[in-house]
């Protein structure tokens, strides 16, 4: 039997709530299929662990994780622990150590999902963001000089390597070519006169290898405006780490909210484990109330199934999410319902069983 070994880092806040449901859904897919199984190993890493040990993960955490086929992560961050410590020492170190240089984030309006934009059809919001995920504005390079003095200076470098830009841009071209879609690059070369000029140059250079792909190039400010005014312009989108972070929360807002926004951190070469996580955070404002929406996590689980070659199941999960959204009977409060986290997952599982009958 084909066994997928998954490291689970449920993390903080609503992370454990949504991940528990994601695991039930994955197990159910395996049970109904009969041809593969999951083996989940839980790691208690996160802000609680930090308070007890002074570390966000075990000292040999990265080495431990490297033995798994994938990582399933909930959310990281809790009041009382500085965010730059909790995130850098867990989430970001995993993305970088495992060279997960592709952050694949669907911004797709599913059937039944609420959209705050006027006059928009579901086919108008159907994008895939390919976000650079290991360098750029998140390189972690910089300095803090004369701390606390009058002449205090901080420097945060953006690091754009040729290899780093080429590989993410090439991945996006390949995706656009395979799906017969347009490719849009989002940058900011008018103001960022080194990094983004370089990005645009590489977008053009790599593009010469893909004459069949129709391309567009937007400045990030204009792109934000068009995502609201005319989202149908965007199909496959490639952008830098920080711009991709911001634009995918904007994307979540037009595609049903944070409770529906999924993401995959991929090491396409499969030399290291890839990581699947909802893009939302630990939501301290609703923690412990069982109000968190598990559907973003279920969508990330669908991305995991795709990644393992079970695309049939990946697709079934999306269709089950759509049915639950269309029926509007069992939804969490963020989507206007009054069901709790587990009830929504129960409903997904019920739909999966109907599918299989
Ligand atoms: P957040 O995504 O946690 O919350 C933003 C808003 O969306 C909140 O009102 C929250 O209740 C709502 N929301 C988020 N997920 C939801 C869900 N599944 N169901 C229903 N509502 C949901 O962002 P924030 O408040 O800016 O950050 C909180 C903490 O999470 C911070 O410590 C931050 O650094 C961290 N964070 C972690 C990740 C991650 O682990 N991937 C991502 C973003 C933020
Ligand atoms: C995300 C998150 C992270 C990011 C934070 C928590 C470091 O916002 O995955 O979108 O900026 O990448
Ligand atoms: Mn984000």
CSV table of C-alpha atoms and ligand atoms in Angstrom, one decimal:
chain,number,residue,atom,x,y,z
A,1,UNK,CA,0.0,0.0,0.0
A,2,UNK,CA,1.2,3.5,-1.0
A,3,UNK,CA,1.8,5.2,2.4
A,4,UNK,CA,2.3,9.0,2.6
A,5,UNK,CA,4.2,10.0,5.7
A,6,UNK,CA,3.0,13.4,6.9
A,7,UNK,CA,4.6,15.6,9.6
A,8,UNK,CA,1.8,17.6,11.3
A,9,UNK,CA,2.6,21.0,12.8
A,10,UNK,CA,-0.8,22.2,14.0
A,11,UNK,CA,0.8,25.2,15.7
A,12,UNK,CA,-1.0,28.0,17.4
A,13,UNK,CA,-4.5,29.6,17.8
A,14,UNK,CA,-7.0,28.0,15.4
A,15,UNK,CA,-4.2,25.9,13.8
A,16,UNK,CA,-5.0,22.8,15.8
A,17,UNK,CA,-8.8,23.2,15.2
A,18,UNK,CA,-8.5,23.3,11.5
A,19,UNK,CA,-5.7,20.8,11.1
A,20,UNK,CA,-7.7,18.2,13.1
A,21,UNK,CA,-10.5,18.4,10.5
A,22,UNK,CA,-8.0,18.4,7.6
A,23,UNK,CA,-6.6,15.2,8.9
A,24,UNK,CA,-10.0,13.6,9.1
A,25,UNK,CA,-10.8,14.6,5.5
A,26,UNK,CA,-7.5,13.2,4.2
A,27,UNK,CA,-8.0,9.9,6.1
A,28,UNK,CA,-11.5,9.6,4.7
A,29,UNK,CA,-10.2,10.1,1.2
A,30,UNK,CA,-7.6,7.3,1.7
A,31,UNK,CA,-10.2,5.0,3.3
A,32,UNK,CA,-12.7,5.5,0.5
A,33,UNK,CA,-10.0,5.1,-2.2
A,34,UNK,CA,-8.4,2.0,-0.7
A,35,UNK,CA,-5.2,2.5,-2.7
A,36,UNK,CA,-3.2,4.7,-0.4
A,37,UNK,CA,-3.0,5.6,3.2
A,38,UNK,CA,-1.6,8.4,5.4
A,39,UNK,CA,0.6,8.1,8.4
A,40,UNK,CA,0.5,11.3,10.5
A,41,UNK,CA,3.2,12.2,13.0
A,42,UNK,CA,2.4,15.2,15.3
A,43,UNK,CA,5.0,17.7,16.4
A,44,UNK,CA,4.0,20.0,19.3
A,45,UNK,CA,6.0,23.0,17.9
A,46,UNK,CA,4.8,26.6,18.1
A,47,UNK,CA,4.4,29.3,20.7
A,48,UNK,CA,3.5,27.1,23.6
A,49,UNK,CA,6.6,25.0,22.9
A,50,UNK,CA,8.6,28.3,22.8
A,51,UNK,CA,7.3,29.4,26.2
A,52,UNK,CA,8.4,26.1,27.6
A,53,UNK,CA,11.7,25.6,25.8
A,54,UNK,CA,12.8,28.9,24.4
A,55,UNK,CA,12.7,27.4,20.9
A,56,UNK,CA,9.9,27.3,18.3
A,57,UNK,CA,10.9,23.8,17.2
A,58,UNK,CA,13.3,21.1,18.4
A,59,UNK,CA,17.0,21.8,17.7
A,60,UNK,CA,17.1,19.0,15.1
A,61,UNK,CA,13.6,19.9,13.8
A,62,UNK,CA,14.6,20.5,10.2
A,63,UNK,CA,16.5,17.2,10.1
A,64,UNK,CA,13.5,15.4,11.6
A,65,UNK,CA,11.1,16.9,9.1
A,66,UNK,CA,13.3,16.0,6.2
A,67,UNK,CA,12.3,12.3,6.6
A,68,UNK,CA,8.7,13.0,5.7
A,69,UNK,CA,6.9,13.1,2.4
A,70,UNK,CA,5.1,16.4,3.3
A,71,UNK,CA,4.3,18.8,6.1
A,72,UNK,CA,0.7,19.8,7.1
A,73,UNK,CA,0.8,23.1,9.0
A,74,UNK,CA,-2.0,24.9,10.7
A,75,UNK,CA,-0.9,28.4,11.8
A,76,UNK,CA,1.9,30.1,13.8
A,77,UNK,CA,1.8,33.1,16.0
A,78,UNK,CA,0.4,33.9,19.4
A,79,UNK,CA,0.0,37.1,21.5
A,80,UNK,CA,3.0,37.5,23.8
A,81,UNK,CA,5.6,35.9,21.4
A,82,UNK,CA,7.0,38.4,19.0
A,83,UNK,CA,5.8,37.5,15.5
A,84,UNK,CA,9.2,37.9,13.9
A,85,UNK,CA,10.5,35.2,16.2
A,86,UNK,CA,7.6,32.8,16.0
A,87,UNK,CA,7.4,33.0,12.2
A,88,UNK,CA,11.1,33.1,11.4
A,89,UNK,CA,12.0,30.2,13.6
A,90,UNK,CA,9.3,27.9,12.4
A,91,UNK,CA,7.3,28.7,9.2
A,92,UNK,CA,9.9,30.7,7.3
A,93,UNK,CA,12.8,28.5,8.3
A,94,UNK,CA,10.9,25.5,6.9
A,95,UNK,CA,10.1,27.2,3.6
A,96,UNK,CA,13.8,28.2,3.2
A,97,UNK,CA,15.5,25.1,4.5
A,98,UNK,CA,13.4,22.9,2.2
A,99,UNK,CA,13.8,25.2,-0.8
A,100,UNK,CA,10.0,25.4,-1.1
A,101,UNK,CA,10.5,28.2,-3.7
A,102,UNK,CA,7.0,27.9,-5.1
A,103,UNK,CA,4.1,29.2,-3.1
A,104,UNK,CA,1.0,28.1,-5.1
A,105,UNK,CA,-2.1,30.0,-4.0
A,106,UNK,CA,-5.4,29.6,-5.9
A,107,UNK,CA,-7.6,32.7,-5.9
A,108,UNK,CA,-10.7,31.1,-7.4
A,109,UNK,CA,-14.3,31.9,-6.7
A,110,UNK,CA,-16.0,28.6,-6.0
A,111,UNK,CA,-19.6,28.0,-6.7
A,112,UNK,CA,-21.6,29.3,-3.7
A,113,UNK,CA,-18.7,31.4,-2.3
A,114,UNK,CA,-19.5,35.0,-1.4
A,115,UNK,CA,-17.9,37.7,-3.5
A,116,UNK,CA,-18.0,41.3,-2.3
A,117,UNK,CA,-17.5,42.7,-5.8
A,118,UNK,CA,-20.5,43.9,-7.8
A,119,UNK,CA,-21.5,42.2,-11.1
A,120,UNK,CA,-18.8,39.5,-10.9
A,121,UNK,CA,-19.5,36.0,-12.2
A,122,UNK,CA,-17.6,33.0,-10.8
A,123,UNK,CA,-15.7,32.6,-14.0
A,124,UNK,CA,-14.3,36.1,-13.6
A,125,UNK,CA,-12.3,35.2,-10.5
A,126,UNK,CA,-10.1,32.3,-11.4
A,127,UNK,CA,-6.4,33.0,-10.8
A,128,UNK,CA,-3.4,30.9,-9.6
A,129,UNK,CA,-0.8,32.9,-7.8
A,130,UNK,CA,2.8,31.7,-8.1
A,131,UNK,CA,4.6,33.5,-5.3
A,132,UNK,CA,8.4,33.4,-4.9
A,133,UNK,CA,8.8,31.9,-1.5
A,134,UNK,CA,12.5,31.8,-0.4
A,135,UNK,CA,14.1,35.2,-1.0
A,136,UNK,CA,13.2,38.7,-2.3
A,137,UNK,CA,11.9,41.0,0.4
A,138,UNK,CA,11.9,38.0,2.8
A,139,UNK,CA,15.6,37.2,2.5
A,140,UNK,CA,16.2,38.1,6.1
A,141,UNK,CA,19.2,40.2,5.2
A,142,UNK,CA,19.9,43.5,6.9
A,143,UNK,CA,21.2,45.3,9.9
A,144,UNK,CA,20.2,47.3,12.9
A,145,UNK,CA,22.8,49.9,13.7
A,146,UNK,CA,23.2,52.2,16.7
A,147,UNK,CA,20.2,50.6,18.4
A,148,UNK,CA,18.4,53.0,20.7
A,149,UNK,CA,20.7,55.9,19.8
A,150,UNK,CA,19.8,59.1,18.1
A,151,UNK,CA,21.5,58.0,14.8
A,152,UNK,CA,19.7,54.6,14.8
A,153,UNK,CA,19.5,53.0,11.3
A,154,UNK,CA,17.8,49.9,10.1
A,155,UNK,CA,18.4,48.3,6.7
A,156,UNK,CA,16.3,45.4,5.3
A,157,UNK,CA,17.7,44.1,2.0
A,158,UNK,CA,15.7,42.7,-0.8
A,159,UNK,CA,17.7,39.8,-2.3
A,160,UNK,CA,16.8,38.8,-5.9
A,161,UNK,CA,19.2,36.1,-7.3
A,162,UNK,CA,19.2,35.2,-10.9
A,163,UNK,CA,18.6,31.5,-10.0
A,164,UNK,CA,15.8,32.5,-7.6
A,165,UNK,CA,14.0,34.7,-10.1
A,166,UNK,CA,14.5,32.4,-13.1
A,167,UNK,CA,13.2,29.3,-11.4
A,168,UNK,CA,9.9,30.7,-10.1
A,169,UNK,CA,9.3,32.6,-13.4
A,170,UNK,CA,10.0,29.5,-15.4
A,171,UNK,CA,7.6,27.4,-13.2
A,172,UNK,CA,4.9,30.0,-13.9
A,173,UNK,CA,5.5,29.9,-17.6
A,174,UNK,CA,5.3,26.1,-17.6
A,175,UNK,CA,2.0,26.2,-15.7
A,176,UNK,CA,0.6,28.8,-18.1
A,177,UNK,CA,1.7,26.7,-21.1
A,178,UNK,CA,0.3,23.5,-19.6
A,179,UNK,CA,-3.0,25.0,-18.8
A,180,UNK,CA,-3.3,27.2,-21.9
A,181,UNK,CA,-3.6,30.3,-19.8
A,182,UNK,CA,-2.2,33.8,-19.8
A,183,UNK,CA,0.7,34.8,-17.5
A,184,UNK,CA,0.8,38.1,-15.6
A,185,UNK,CA,4.0,39.3,-13.9
A,186,UNK,CA,3.5,41.8,-11.0
A,187,UNK,CA,6.4,43.9,-10.0
A,188,UNK,CA,7.4,47.5,-9.3
A,189,UNK,CA,10.3,48.5,-11.5
A,190,UNK,CA,9.5,52.2,-11.6
A,191,UNK,CA,10.5,52.6,-7.9
A,192,UNK,CA,12.6,49.5,-7.1
A,193,UNK,CA,15.3,50.3,-9.6
A,194,UNK,CA,17.5,47.3,-9.0
A,195,UNK,CA,15.4,44.4,-7.8
A,196,UNK,CA,12.3,44.9,-9.9
A,197,UNK,CA,14.1,46.0,-13.0
A,198,UNK,CA,16.0,42.7,-12.8
A,199,UNK,CA,12.7,40.8,-12.2
A,200,UNK,CA,11.1,42.3,-15.3
A,201,UNK,CA,14.2,41.6,-17.3
A,202,UNK,CA,14.2,37.9,-16.3
A,203,UNK,CA,10.4,37.7,-17.0
A,204,UNK,CA,11.2,38.8,-20.6
A,205,UNK,CA,14.3,36.6,-21.0
A,206,UNK,CA,12.5,33.4,-19.8
A,207,UNK,CA,9.5,34.4,-21.9
A,208,UNK,CA,11.5,34.0,-25.1
A,209,UNK,CA,11.4,30.3,-24.5
A,210,UNK,CA,7.6,30.4,-24.3
A,211,UNK,CA,6.3,32.2,-27.4
A,212,UNK,CA,3.0,30.5,-27.1
A,213,UNK,CA,2.2,32.0,-23.7
A,214,UNK,CA,0.4,35.4,-23.8
A,215,UNK,CA,1.9,37.7,-21.1
A,216,UNK,CA,1.0,40.8,-19.3
A,217,UNK,CA,3.2,42.8,-16.9
A,218,UNK,CA,1.7,45.2,-14.3
A,219,UNK,CA,3.0,47.4,-11.5
A,220,UNK,CA,1.8,46.2,-8.2
A,221,UNK,CA,-0.3,49.3,-7.4
A,222,UNK,CA,-2.2,49.1,-10.6
A,223,UNK,CA,-2.5,45.3,-10.3
A,224,UNK,CA,-4.2,45.7,-6.9
A,225,UNK,CA,-6.7,48.1,-8.5
A,226,UNK,CA,-7.4,45.7,-11.4
A,227,UNK,CA,-7.9,42.8,-9.0
A,228,UNK,CA,-10.9,44.6,-7.6
A,229,UNK,CA,-12.1,46.4,-10.8
A,230,UNK,CA,-11.5,43.7,-13.4
A,231,UNK,CA,-10.3,40.4,-11.8
A,232,UNK,CA,-11.0,38.5,-15.0
A,233,UNK,CA,-7.7,39.9,-16.4
A,234,UNK,CA,-5.7,37.6,-14.3
A,235,UNK,CA,-5.1,33.9,-14.9
A,236,UNK,CA,-1.7,32.6,-13.9
A,237,UNK,CA,0.2,35.3,-11.9
A,238,UNK,CA,3.8,35.3,-10.9
A,239,UNK,CA,5.2,37.8,-8.3
A,240,UNK,CA,7.7,38.3,-5.5
A,241,UNK,CA,7.5,37.1,-2.0
A,242,UNK,CA,6.1,40.2,-0.3
A,243,UNK,CA,3.8,41.3,-3.2
A,244,UNK,CA,2.5,37.7,-3.3
A,245,UNK,CA,1.8,37.7,0.4
A,246,UNK,CA,-0.2,40.9,0.2
A,247,UNK,CA,-2.0,40.2,-3.0
A,248,UNK,CA,-3.2,36.8,-1.9
A,249,UNK,CA,-4.9,38.2,1.1
A,250,UNK,CA,-6.6,40.7,-1.2
A,251,UNK,CA,-7.4,37.7,-3.4
A,252,UNK,CA,-8.9,35.9,-0.4
A,253,UNK,CA,-11.1,38.8,0.2
A,254,UNK,CA,-12.6,38.6,-3.3
A,255,UNK,CA,-12.8,34.8,-3.3
A,256,UNK,CA,-14.8,34.1,-0.2
A,257,UNK,CA,-12.6,35.3,2.7
A,258,UNK,CA,-9.6,34.0,4.7
A,259,UNK,CA,-11.6,30.9,5.7
A,260,UNK,CA,-11.3,29.7,2.1
A,261,UNK,CA,-7.8,30.6,1.1
A,262,UNK,CA,-5.4,27.7,0.6
A,263,UNK,CA,-1.7,27.4,-0.2
A,264,UNK,CA,1.0,25.0,-1.1
A,265,UNK,CA,4.7,25.5,-0.5
A,266,UNK,CA,6.4,23.4,-3.1
A,267,UNK,CA,9.9,22.1,-3.6
A,268,UNK,CA,9.1,21.0,-7.2
A,269,UNK,CA,12.2,18.8,-7.5
A,270,UNK,CA,10.9,16.8,-4.5
A,271,UNK,CA,14.4,16.7,-3.0
A,272,UNK,CA,12.7,18.0,0.3
A,273,UNK,CA,9.2,17.7,1.7
A,274,UNK,CA,6.7,20.3,0.5
A,275,UNK,CA,4.3,22.0,3.0
A,276,UNK,CA,0.6,22.5,2.8
A,277,UNK,CA,-1.2,25.1,4.9
A,278,UNK,CA,-4.1,27.5,4.8
A,279,UNK,CA,-2.8,31.0,4.2
A,280,UNK,CA,-4.6,32.5,7.2
A,281,UNK,CA,-3.0,33.0,10.6
A,282,UNK,CA,-3.8,31.8,14.1
A,283,UNK,CA,-6.8,34.2,14.3
A,284,UNK,CA,-6.5,35.1,18.0
A,285,UNK,CA,-9.8,36.9,17.9
A,286,UNK,CA,-11.8,33.7,17.5
A,287,UNK,CA,-9.5,31.1,19.1
A,288,UNK,CA,-11.2,28.5,21.3
A,289,UNK,CA,-14.7,29.3,20.0
A,290,UNK,CA,-14.8,26.5,17.4
A,291,UNK,CA,-15.8,29.2,14.9
A,292,UNK,CA,-12.8,28.7,12.6
A,293,UNK,CA,-13.6,27.7,9.0
A,294,UNK,CA,-11.8,24.5,8.1
A,295,UNK,CA,-12.4,24.8,4.4
A,296,UNK,CA,-9.1,26.6,3.6
A,297,UNK,CA,-7.4,23.7,5.3
A,298,UNK,CA,-9.5,21.2,3.3
A,299,UNK,CA,-8.5,23.0,0.1
A,300,UNK,CA,-4.8,22.8,1.1
A,301,UNK,CA,-5.4,19.1,1.7
A,302,UNK,CA,-6.8,18.9,-1.8
A,303,UNK,CA,-3.5,20.5,-3.0
A,304,UNK,CA,-1.6,17.8,-1.1
A,305,UNK,CA,-3.6,15.0,-2.8
A,306,UNK,CA,-2.9,16.6,-6.2
A,307,UNK,CA,0.8,16.7,-5.3
A,308,UNK,CA,0.8,13.0,-4.4
A,309,UNK,CA,-0.8,12.2,-7.7
A,310,UNK,CA,-4.3,11.6,-6.4
A,311,UNK,CA,-5.8,14.4,-8.6
A,312,UNK,CA,-9.1,12.6,-8.7
A,313,UNK,CA,-9.4,13.1,-4.9
A,314,UNK,CA,-8.1,16.6,-5.1
A,315,UNK,CA,-10.9,17.4,-7.4
A,316,UNK,CA,-13.6,15.6,-5.4
A,317,UNK,CA,-12.6,17.7,-2.3
A,318,UNK,CA,-13.1,21.0,-4.2
A,319,UNK,CA,-16.5,19.8,-5.5
A,320,UNK,CA,-17.5,18.8,-1.9
A,321,UNK,CA,-16.5,22.3,-0.7
A,322,UNK,CA,-18.6,23.8,-3.5
A,323,UNK,CA,-21.6,21.7,-2.6
A,324,UNK,CA,-21.4,22.8,1.0
A,325,UNK,CA,-21.1,26.4,-0.1
A,326,UNK,CA,-24.0,26.2,-2.5
A,327,UNK,CA,-26.3,24.5,0.0
A,328,UNK,CA,-25.4,27.1,2.7
A,329,UNK,CA,-26.8,24.8,5.4
A,330,UNK,CA,-23.6,24.0,7.3
A,331,UNK,CA,-21.2,27.0,7.3
A,332,UNK,CA,-19.1,28.8,9.9
A,333,UNK,CA,-19.9,32.4,11.0
A,334,UNK,CA,-17.3,34.0,8.6
A,335,UNK,CA,-19.5,32.7,5.8
A,336,UNK,CA,-22.8,33.7,7.5
A,337,UNK,CA,-23.6,30.3,9.1
A,338,UNK,CA,-23.7,29.1,12.7
A,339,UNK,CA,-22.1,25.7,12.4
A,340,UNK,CA,-18.8,25.0,14.2
A,341,UNK,CA,-15.5,23.8,12.7
A,342,UNK,CA,-16.2,20.1,13.2
A,343,UNK,CA,-19.8,20.3,11.8
A,344,UNK,CA,-18.5,21.8,8.5
A,345,UNK,CA,-15.9,19.0,8.2
A,346,UNK,CA,-18.6,16.4,9.0
A,347,UNK,CA,-20.6,17.8,6.1
A,348,UNK,CA,-17.6,17.6,3.8
A,349,UNK,CA,-17.1,13.9,4.8
A,350,UNK,CA,-20.7,13.2,4.2
A,351,UNK,CA,-20.4,14.6,0.7
A,352,UNK,CA,-17.3,12.6,0.0
A,353,UNK,CA,-19.1,9.4,0.9
A,354,UNK,CA,-22.0,10.3,-1.4
A,355,UNK,CA,-19.5,10.9,-4.2
A,356,UNK,CA,-18.1,7.5,-3.7
A,357,UNK,CA,-21.4,5.7,-3.8
B,1,LIG,P1,-5.3,36.0,10.6
B,1,LIG,O1,-5.3,35.4,9.3
B,1,LIG,O2,-5.0,35.2,11.8
B,1,LIG,O3,-6.7,36.7,10.9
B,1,LIG,C1,-7.3,37.8,10.1
B,1,LIG,C2,-8.8,37.7,10.3
B,1,LIG,O4,-9.3,36.6,9.5
B,1,LIG,C3,-9.3,37.6,11.7
B,1,LIG,O5,-10.5,38.3,11.9
B,1,LIG,C4,-9.6,36.1,11.8
B,1,LIG,O6,-10.6,35.8,12.7
B,1,LIG,C5,-10.1,35.8,10.4
B,1,LIG,N1,-9.8,34.4,10.0
B,1,LIG,C6,-8.6,33.9,9.7
B,1,LIG,N2,-8.7,32.6,9.5
B,1,LIG,C7,-10.0,32.2,9.6
B,1,LIG,C8,-10.7,31.0,9.5
B,1,LIG,N3,-10.1,29.8,9.2
B,1,LIG,N4,-12.0,31.0,9.8
B,1,LIG,C9,-12.6,32.1,10.1
B,1,LIG,N5,-12.0,33.3,10.2
B,1,LIG,C10,-10.7,33.4,10.0
B,1,LIG,O7,-4.3,37.3,10.6
B,1,LIG,P2,-3.7,38.2,11.7
B,1,LIG,O8,-4.8,38.5,12.7
B,1,LIG,O9,-3.0,39.3,11.0
B,1,LIG,O10,-2.5,37.4,12.4
B,1,LIG,C11,-2.7,36.6,13.6
B,1,LIG,C12,-1.4,35.9,13.9
B,1,LIG,O11,-1.2,34.9,12.9
B,1,LIG,C13,-0.2,36.7,14.0
B,1,LIG,O12,0.7,36.2,15.0
B,1,LIG,C14,0.5,36.5,12.6
B,1,LIG,O13,1.9,36.7,12.6
B,1,LIG,C15,0.1,35.1,12.4
B,1,LIG,N6,0.0,34.6,11.0
B,1,LIG,C16,0.5,33.4,10.7
B,1,LIG,C17,0.3,32.8,9.4
B,1,LIG,C18,0.7,31.4,9.2
B,1,LIG,O14,1.0,30.7,10.1
B,1,LIG,N7,0.8,31.0,8.0
B,1,LIG,C19,-0.3,33.6,8.4
B,1,LIG,C20,-0.7,34.9,8.7
B,1,LIG,C21,-0.6,35.4,10.0
B,2,LIG,C1,1.5,33.9,4.8
B,2,LIG,C2,1.9,34.6,6.1
B,2,LIG,C3,3.4,34.6,6.3
B,2,LIG,C4,4.1,35.2,5.1
B,2,LIG,C5,3.9,35.2,7.6
B,2,LIG,C6,3.1,34.7,8.8
B,2,LIG,C7,5.3,35.2,7.8
B,2,LIG,O1,1.4,35.9,6.1
B,2,LIG,O2,1.9,32.7,4.7
B,2,LIG,O3,0.9,34.5,4.0
B,2,LIG,O4,4.1,36.5,5.1
B,2,LIG,O5,4.5,34.5,4.2
B,3,LIG,MN1,0.1,36.3,4.4
